[in-house]
PDB file of C-alpha atoms in Angstrom:
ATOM      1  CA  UNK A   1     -31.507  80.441 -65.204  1.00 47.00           C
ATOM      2  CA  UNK A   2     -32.158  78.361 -68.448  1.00 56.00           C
ATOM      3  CA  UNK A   3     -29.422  75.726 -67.888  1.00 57.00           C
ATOM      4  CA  UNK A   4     -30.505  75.475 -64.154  1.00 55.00           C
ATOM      5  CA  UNK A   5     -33.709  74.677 -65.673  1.00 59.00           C
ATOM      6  CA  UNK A   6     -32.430  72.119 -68.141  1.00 58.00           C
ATOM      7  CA  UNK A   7     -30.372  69.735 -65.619  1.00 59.00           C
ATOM      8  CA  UNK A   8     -33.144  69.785 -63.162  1.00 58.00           C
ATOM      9  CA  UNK A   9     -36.049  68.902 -64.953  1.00 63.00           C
ATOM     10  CA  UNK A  10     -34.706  65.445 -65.609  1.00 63.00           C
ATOM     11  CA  UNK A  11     -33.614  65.511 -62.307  1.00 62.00           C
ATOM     12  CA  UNK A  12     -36.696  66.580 -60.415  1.00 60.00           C
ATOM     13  CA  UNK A  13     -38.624  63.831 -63.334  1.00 60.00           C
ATOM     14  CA  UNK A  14     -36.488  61.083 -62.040  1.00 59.00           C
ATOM     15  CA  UNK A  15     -36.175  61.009 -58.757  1.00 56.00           C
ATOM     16  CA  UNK A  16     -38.026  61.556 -55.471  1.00 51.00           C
ATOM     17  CA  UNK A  17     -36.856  64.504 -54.938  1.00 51.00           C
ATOM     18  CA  UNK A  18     -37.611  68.566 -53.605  1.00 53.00           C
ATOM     19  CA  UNK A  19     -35.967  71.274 -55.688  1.00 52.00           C
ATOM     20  CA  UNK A  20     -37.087  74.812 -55.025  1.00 50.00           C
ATOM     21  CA  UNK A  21     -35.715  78.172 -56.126  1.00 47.00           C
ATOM     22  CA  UNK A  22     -35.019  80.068 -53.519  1.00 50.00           C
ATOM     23  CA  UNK A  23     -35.139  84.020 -53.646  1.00 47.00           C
ATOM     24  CA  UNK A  24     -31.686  84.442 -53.474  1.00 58.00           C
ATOM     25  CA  UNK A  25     -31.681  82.819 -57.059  1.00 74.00           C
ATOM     26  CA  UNK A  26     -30.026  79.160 -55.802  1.00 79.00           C
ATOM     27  CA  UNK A  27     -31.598  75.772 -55.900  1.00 83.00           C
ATOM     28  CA  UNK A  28     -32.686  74.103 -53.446  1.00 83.00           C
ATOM     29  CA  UNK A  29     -32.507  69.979 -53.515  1.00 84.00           C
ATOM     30  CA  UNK A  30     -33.388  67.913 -50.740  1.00 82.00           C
ATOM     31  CA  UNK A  31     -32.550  64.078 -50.709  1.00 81.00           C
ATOM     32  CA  UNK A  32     -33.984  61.872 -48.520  1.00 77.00           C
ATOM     33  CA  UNK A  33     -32.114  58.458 -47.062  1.00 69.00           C
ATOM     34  CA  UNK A  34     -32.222  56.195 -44.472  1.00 59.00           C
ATOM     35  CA  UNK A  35     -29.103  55.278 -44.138  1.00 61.00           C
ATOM     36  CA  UNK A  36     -27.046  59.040 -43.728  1.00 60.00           C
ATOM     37  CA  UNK A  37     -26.844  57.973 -39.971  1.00 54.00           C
ATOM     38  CA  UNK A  38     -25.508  54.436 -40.289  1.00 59.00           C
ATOM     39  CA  UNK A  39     -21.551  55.302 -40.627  1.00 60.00           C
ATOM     40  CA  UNK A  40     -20.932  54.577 -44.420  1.00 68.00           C
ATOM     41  CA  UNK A  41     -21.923  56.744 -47.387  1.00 75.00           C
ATOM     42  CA  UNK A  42     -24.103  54.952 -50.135  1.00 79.00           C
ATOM     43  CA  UNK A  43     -26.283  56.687 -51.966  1.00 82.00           C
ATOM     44  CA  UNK A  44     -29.179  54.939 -53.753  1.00 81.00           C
ATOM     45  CA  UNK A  45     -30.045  55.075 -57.404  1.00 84.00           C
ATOM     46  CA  UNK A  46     -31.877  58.535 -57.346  1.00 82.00           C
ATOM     47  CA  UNK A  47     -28.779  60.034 -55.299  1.00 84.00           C
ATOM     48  CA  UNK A  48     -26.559  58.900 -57.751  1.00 87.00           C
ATOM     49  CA  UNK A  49     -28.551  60.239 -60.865  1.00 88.00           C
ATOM     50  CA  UNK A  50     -28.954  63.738 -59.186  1.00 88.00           C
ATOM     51  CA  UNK A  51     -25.073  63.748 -58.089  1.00 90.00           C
ATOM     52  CA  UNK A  52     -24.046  63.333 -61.432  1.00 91.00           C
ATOM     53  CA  UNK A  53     -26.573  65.921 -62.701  1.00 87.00           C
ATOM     54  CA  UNK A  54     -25.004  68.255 -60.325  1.00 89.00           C
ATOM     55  CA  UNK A  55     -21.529  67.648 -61.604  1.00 91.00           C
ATOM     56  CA  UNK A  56     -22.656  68.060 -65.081  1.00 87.00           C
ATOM     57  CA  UNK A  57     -23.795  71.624 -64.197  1.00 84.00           C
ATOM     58  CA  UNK A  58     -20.738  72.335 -61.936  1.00 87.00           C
ATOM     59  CA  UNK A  59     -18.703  71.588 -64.994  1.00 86.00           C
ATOM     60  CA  UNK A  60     -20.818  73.392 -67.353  1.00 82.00           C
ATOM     61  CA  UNK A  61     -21.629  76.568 -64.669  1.00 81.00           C
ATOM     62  CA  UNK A  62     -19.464  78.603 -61.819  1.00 83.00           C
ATOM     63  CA  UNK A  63     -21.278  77.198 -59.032  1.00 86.00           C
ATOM     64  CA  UNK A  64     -20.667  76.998 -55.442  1.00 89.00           C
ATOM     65  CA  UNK A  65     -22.274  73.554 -54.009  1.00 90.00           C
ATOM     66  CA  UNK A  66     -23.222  73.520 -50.196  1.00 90.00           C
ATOM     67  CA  UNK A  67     -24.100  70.328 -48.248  1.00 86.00           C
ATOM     68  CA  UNK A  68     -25.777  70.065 -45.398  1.00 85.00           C
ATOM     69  CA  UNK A  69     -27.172  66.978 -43.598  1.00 80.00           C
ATOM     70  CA  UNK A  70     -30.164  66.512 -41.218  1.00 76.00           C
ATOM     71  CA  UNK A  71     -30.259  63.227 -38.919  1.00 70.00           C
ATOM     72  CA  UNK A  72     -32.942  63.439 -36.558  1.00 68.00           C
ATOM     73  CA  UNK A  73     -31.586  60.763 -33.792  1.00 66.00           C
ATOM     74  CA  UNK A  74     -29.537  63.411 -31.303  1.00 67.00           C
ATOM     75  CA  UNK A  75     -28.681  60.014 -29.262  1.00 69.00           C
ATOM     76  CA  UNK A  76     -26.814  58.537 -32.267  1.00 73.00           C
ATOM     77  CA  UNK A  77     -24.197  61.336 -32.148  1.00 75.00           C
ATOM     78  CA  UNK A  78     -22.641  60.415 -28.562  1.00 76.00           C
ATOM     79  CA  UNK A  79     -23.255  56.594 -28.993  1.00 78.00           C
ATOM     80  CA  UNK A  80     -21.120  57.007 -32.627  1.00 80.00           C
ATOM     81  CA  UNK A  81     -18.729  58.721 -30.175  1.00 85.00           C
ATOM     82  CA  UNK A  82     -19.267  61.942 -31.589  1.00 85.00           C
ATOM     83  CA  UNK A  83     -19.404  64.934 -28.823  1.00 86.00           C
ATOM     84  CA  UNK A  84     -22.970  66.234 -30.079  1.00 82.00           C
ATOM     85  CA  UNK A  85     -25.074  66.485 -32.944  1.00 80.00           C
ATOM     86  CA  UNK A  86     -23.450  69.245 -35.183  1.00 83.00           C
ATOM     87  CA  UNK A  87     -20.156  67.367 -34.783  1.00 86.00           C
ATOM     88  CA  UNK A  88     -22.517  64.241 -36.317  1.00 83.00           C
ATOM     89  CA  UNK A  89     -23.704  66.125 -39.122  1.00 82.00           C
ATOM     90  CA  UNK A  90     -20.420  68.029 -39.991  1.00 86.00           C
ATOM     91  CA  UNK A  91     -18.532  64.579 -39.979  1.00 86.00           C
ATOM     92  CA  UNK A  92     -21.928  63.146 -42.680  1.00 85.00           C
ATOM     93  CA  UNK A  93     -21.452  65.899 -44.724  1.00 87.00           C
ATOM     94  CA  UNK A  94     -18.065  65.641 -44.878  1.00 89.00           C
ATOM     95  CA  UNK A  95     -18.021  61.919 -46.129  1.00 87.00           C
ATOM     96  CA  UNK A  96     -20.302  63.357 -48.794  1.00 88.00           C
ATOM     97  CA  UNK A  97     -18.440  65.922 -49.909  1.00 91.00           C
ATOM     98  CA  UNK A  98     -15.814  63.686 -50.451  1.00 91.00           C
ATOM     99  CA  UNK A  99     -18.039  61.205 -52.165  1.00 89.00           C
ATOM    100  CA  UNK A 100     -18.933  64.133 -54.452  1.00 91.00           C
ATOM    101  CA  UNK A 101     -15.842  65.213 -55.070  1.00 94.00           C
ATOM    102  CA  UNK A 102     -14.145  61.291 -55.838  1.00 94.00           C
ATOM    103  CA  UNK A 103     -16.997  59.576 -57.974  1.00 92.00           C
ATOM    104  CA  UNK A 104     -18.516  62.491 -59.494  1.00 93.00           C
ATOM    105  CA  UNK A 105     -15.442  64.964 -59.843  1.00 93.00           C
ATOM    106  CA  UNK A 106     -16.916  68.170 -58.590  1.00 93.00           C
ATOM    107  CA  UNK A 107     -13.582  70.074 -57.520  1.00 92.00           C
ATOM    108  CA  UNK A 108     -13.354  70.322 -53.614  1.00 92.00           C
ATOM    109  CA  UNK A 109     -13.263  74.023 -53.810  1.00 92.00           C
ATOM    110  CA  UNK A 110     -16.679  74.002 -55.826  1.00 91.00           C
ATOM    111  CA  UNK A 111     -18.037  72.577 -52.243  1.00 93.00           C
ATOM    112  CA  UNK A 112     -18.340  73.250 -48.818  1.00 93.00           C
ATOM    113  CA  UNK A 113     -20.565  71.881 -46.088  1.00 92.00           C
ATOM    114  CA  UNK A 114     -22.886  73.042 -43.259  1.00 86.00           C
ATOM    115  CA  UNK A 115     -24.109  71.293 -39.881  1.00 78.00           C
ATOM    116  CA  UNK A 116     -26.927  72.121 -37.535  1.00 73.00           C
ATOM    117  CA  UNK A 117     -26.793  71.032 -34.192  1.00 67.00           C
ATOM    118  CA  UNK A 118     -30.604  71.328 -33.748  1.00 68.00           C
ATOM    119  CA  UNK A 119     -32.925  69.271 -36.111  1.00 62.00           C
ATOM    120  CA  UNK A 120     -35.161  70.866 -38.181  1.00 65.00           C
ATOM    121  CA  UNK A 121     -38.212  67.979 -39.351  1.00 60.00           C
ATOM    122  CA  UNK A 122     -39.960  68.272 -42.341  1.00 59.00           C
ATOM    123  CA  UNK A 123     -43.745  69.583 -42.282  1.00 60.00           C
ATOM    124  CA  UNK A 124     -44.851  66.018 -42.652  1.00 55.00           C
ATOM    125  CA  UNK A 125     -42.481  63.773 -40.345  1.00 55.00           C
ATOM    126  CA  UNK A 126     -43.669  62.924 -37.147  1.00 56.00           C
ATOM    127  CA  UNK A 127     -41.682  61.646 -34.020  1.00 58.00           C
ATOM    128  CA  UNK A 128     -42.235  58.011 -35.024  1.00 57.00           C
ATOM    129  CA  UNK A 129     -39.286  55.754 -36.100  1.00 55.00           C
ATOM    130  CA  UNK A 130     -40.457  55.776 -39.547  1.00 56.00           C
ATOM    131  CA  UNK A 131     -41.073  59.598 -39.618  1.00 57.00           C
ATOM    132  CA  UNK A 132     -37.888  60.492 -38.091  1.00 54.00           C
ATOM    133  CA  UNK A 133     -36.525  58.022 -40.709  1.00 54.00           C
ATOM    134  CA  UNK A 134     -37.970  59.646 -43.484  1.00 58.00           C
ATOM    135  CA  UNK A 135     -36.650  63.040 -42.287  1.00 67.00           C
ATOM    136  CA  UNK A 136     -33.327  61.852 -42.665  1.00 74.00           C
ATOM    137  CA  UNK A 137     -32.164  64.211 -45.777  1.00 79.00           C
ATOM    138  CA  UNK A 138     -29.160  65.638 -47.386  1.00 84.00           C
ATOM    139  CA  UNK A 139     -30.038  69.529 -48.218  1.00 85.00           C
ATOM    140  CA  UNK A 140     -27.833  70.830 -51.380  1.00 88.00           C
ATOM    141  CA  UNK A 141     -28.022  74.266 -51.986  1.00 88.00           C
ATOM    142  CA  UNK A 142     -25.922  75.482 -55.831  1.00 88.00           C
ATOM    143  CA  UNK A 143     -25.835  79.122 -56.099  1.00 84.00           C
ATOM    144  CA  UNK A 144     -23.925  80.813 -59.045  1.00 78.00           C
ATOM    145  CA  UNK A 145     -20.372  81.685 -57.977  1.00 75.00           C
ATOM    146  CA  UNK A 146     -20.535  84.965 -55.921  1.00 64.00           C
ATOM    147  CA  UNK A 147     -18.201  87.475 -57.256  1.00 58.00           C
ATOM    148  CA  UNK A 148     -14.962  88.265 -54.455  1.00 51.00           C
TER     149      UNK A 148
END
């Protein structure tokens, strides 16, 4: 657990983010944006540092890398012309997986994504605009490689 330590202490220093370790000995990070529902991928400056963090430990460690994005606006997902909300969330996390995988060159297999087609808010967001909008979030989970 010692190099998970060492890339996330920066990481956690830096930006504005939650990293946990969850019992099942992965790490937890959760990113939060405002603009994951808007169509078009761009991360902002504390993204982009803990991306690249992530790829240095995916190239240093055996990791698997799973992505899974929460958008709390369930009315976006049919006006996008999507058929519900998990089919919102899967496409999101796909254009970040890809994102990952281009710009920071974490191989493809290394990552896999998740959707939810019910939101789950964070403890402190509410059910105004700027509450949903800060509940927004891209949840990465990195787990050492299981064994197969």
């Amino acid at each position: 657990m010692g190099t998970y330590k060492l890339y996330f202490k920066k990481l956690k220093e830096k930006a504005k983010l939650n990293i946990g370790i969850q019992e099942t000995e992965e790490i937890k990070i959760i990113l939060f944006g405002s603009s994951l529902g808007e169509g078009q991928f761009q991360p902002d400056e504390d993204m982009m540092f803990a991306f690249q963090k992530i790829s240095e430990l995916s190239s240093a460690m055996d990791v698997d890398i799973i992505l899974k994005v929460q958008i709390p606006y369930e009315n976006e997902a049919s006006r996008k012309g999507f058929r519900n909300v998990w089919e919102y969330n899967s496409y999101r996390a796909e254009l970040i997986a890809d994102s990952l995988s281009k710009n920071y060159k974490i191989p493809k297999e290394k990552i896999s994504i998740q959707a939810s087609s019910l939101y789950k808010p964070v403890e402190n967001s509410s059910s105004t605009p700027e509450g949903k909008a800060s509940g927004e979030r891209v949840e990465i989970f990195i787990r050492k490689k299981s064994e197969r």
